[in-house]
JSON list of C-alpha atoms in Angstrom, two decimals:
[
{"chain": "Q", "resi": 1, "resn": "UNK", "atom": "CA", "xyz": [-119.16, 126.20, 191.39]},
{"chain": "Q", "resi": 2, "resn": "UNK", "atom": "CA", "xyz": [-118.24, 124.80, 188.09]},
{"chain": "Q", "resi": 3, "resn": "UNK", "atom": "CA", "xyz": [-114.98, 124.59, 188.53]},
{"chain": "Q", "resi": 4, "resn": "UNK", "atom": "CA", "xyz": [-116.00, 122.43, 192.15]},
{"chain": "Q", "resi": 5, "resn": "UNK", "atom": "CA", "xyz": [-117.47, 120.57, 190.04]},
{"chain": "Q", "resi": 6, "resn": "UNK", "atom": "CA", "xyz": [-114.79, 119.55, 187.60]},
{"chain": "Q", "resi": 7, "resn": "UNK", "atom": "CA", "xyz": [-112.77, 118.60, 190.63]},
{"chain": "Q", "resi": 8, "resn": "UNK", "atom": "CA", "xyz": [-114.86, 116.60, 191.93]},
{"chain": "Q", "resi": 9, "resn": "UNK", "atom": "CA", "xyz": [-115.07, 114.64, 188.80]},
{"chain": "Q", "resi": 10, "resn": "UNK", "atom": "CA", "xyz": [-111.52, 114.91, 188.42]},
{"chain": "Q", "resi": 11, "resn": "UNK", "atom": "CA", "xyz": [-111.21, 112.94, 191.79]},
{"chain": "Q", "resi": 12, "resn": "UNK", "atom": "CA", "xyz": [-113.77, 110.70, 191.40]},
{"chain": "Q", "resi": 13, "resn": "UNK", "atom": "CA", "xyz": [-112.32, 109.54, 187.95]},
{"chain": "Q", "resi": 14, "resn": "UNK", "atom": "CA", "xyz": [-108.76, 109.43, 190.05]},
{"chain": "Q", "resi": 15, "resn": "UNK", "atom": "CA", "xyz": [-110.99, 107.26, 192.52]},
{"chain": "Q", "resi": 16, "resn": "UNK", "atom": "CA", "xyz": [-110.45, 109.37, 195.56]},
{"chain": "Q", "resi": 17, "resn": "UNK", "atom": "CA", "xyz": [-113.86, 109.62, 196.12]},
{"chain": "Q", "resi": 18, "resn": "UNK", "atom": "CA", "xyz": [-114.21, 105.43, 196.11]},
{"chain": "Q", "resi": 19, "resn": "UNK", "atom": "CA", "xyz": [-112.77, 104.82, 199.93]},
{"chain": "Q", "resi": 20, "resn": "UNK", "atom": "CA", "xyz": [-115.03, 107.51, 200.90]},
{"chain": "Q", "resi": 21, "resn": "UNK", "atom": "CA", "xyz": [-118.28, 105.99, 199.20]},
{"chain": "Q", "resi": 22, "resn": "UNK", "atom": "CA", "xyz": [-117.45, 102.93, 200.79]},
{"chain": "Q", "resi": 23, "resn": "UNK", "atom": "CA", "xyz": [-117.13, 103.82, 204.12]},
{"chain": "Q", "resi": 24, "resn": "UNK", "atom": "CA", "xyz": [-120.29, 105.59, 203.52]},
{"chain": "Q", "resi": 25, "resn": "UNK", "atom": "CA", "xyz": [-122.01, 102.07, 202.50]},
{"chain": "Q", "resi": 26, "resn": "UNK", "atom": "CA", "xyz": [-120.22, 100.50, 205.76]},
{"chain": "Q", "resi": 27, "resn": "UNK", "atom": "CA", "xyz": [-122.35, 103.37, 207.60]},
{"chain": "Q", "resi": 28, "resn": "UNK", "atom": "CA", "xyz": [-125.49, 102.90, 206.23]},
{"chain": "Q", "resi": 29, "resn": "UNK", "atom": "CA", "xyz": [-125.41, 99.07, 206.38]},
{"chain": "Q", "resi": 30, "resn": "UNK", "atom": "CA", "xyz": [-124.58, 99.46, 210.46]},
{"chain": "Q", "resi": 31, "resn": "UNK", "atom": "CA", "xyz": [-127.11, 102.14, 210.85]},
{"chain": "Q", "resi": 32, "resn": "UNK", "atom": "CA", "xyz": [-129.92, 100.07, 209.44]},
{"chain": "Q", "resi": 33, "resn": "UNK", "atom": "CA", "xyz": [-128.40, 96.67, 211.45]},
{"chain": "Q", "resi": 34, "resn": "UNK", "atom": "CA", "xyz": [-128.64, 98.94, 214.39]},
{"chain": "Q", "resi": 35, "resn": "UNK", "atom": "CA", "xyz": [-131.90, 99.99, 213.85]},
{"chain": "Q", "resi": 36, "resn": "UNK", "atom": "CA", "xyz": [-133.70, 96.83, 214.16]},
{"chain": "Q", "resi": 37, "resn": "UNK", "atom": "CA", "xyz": [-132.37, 96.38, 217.34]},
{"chain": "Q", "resi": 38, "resn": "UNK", "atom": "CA", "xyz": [-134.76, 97.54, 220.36]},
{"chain": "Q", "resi": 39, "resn": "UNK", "atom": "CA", "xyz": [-133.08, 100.48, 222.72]},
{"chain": "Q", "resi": 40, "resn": "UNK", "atom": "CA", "xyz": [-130.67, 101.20, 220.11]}
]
C-alpha cells in the first residue's frame, strides 16, 4: 500500500493525475447544473 502510495504521488507530482481532476470538476459542475433542473 505504501508503495501505491508513492506512485501516486509520483504521478501526481508528474501531473498525470491533473487531466483526471479536471474532468472530475467538469463532472461535478454538470451534475449539480443538472440537478436544478426538474425531471432530470
Amino acid at each position: 500500500m505504501a508503495r501505491n502510495h508513492r506512485r501516486f504521488d509520483q504521478d501526481f507530482r508528474e501531473g498525470a493525475v491533473q487531466p483526471v481532476a479536471q474532468d472530475l470538476g467538469i463532472h461535478l459542475t454538470h451534475c449539480a447544473s443538472t440537478a436544478d433542473r426538474p425531471g432530470a
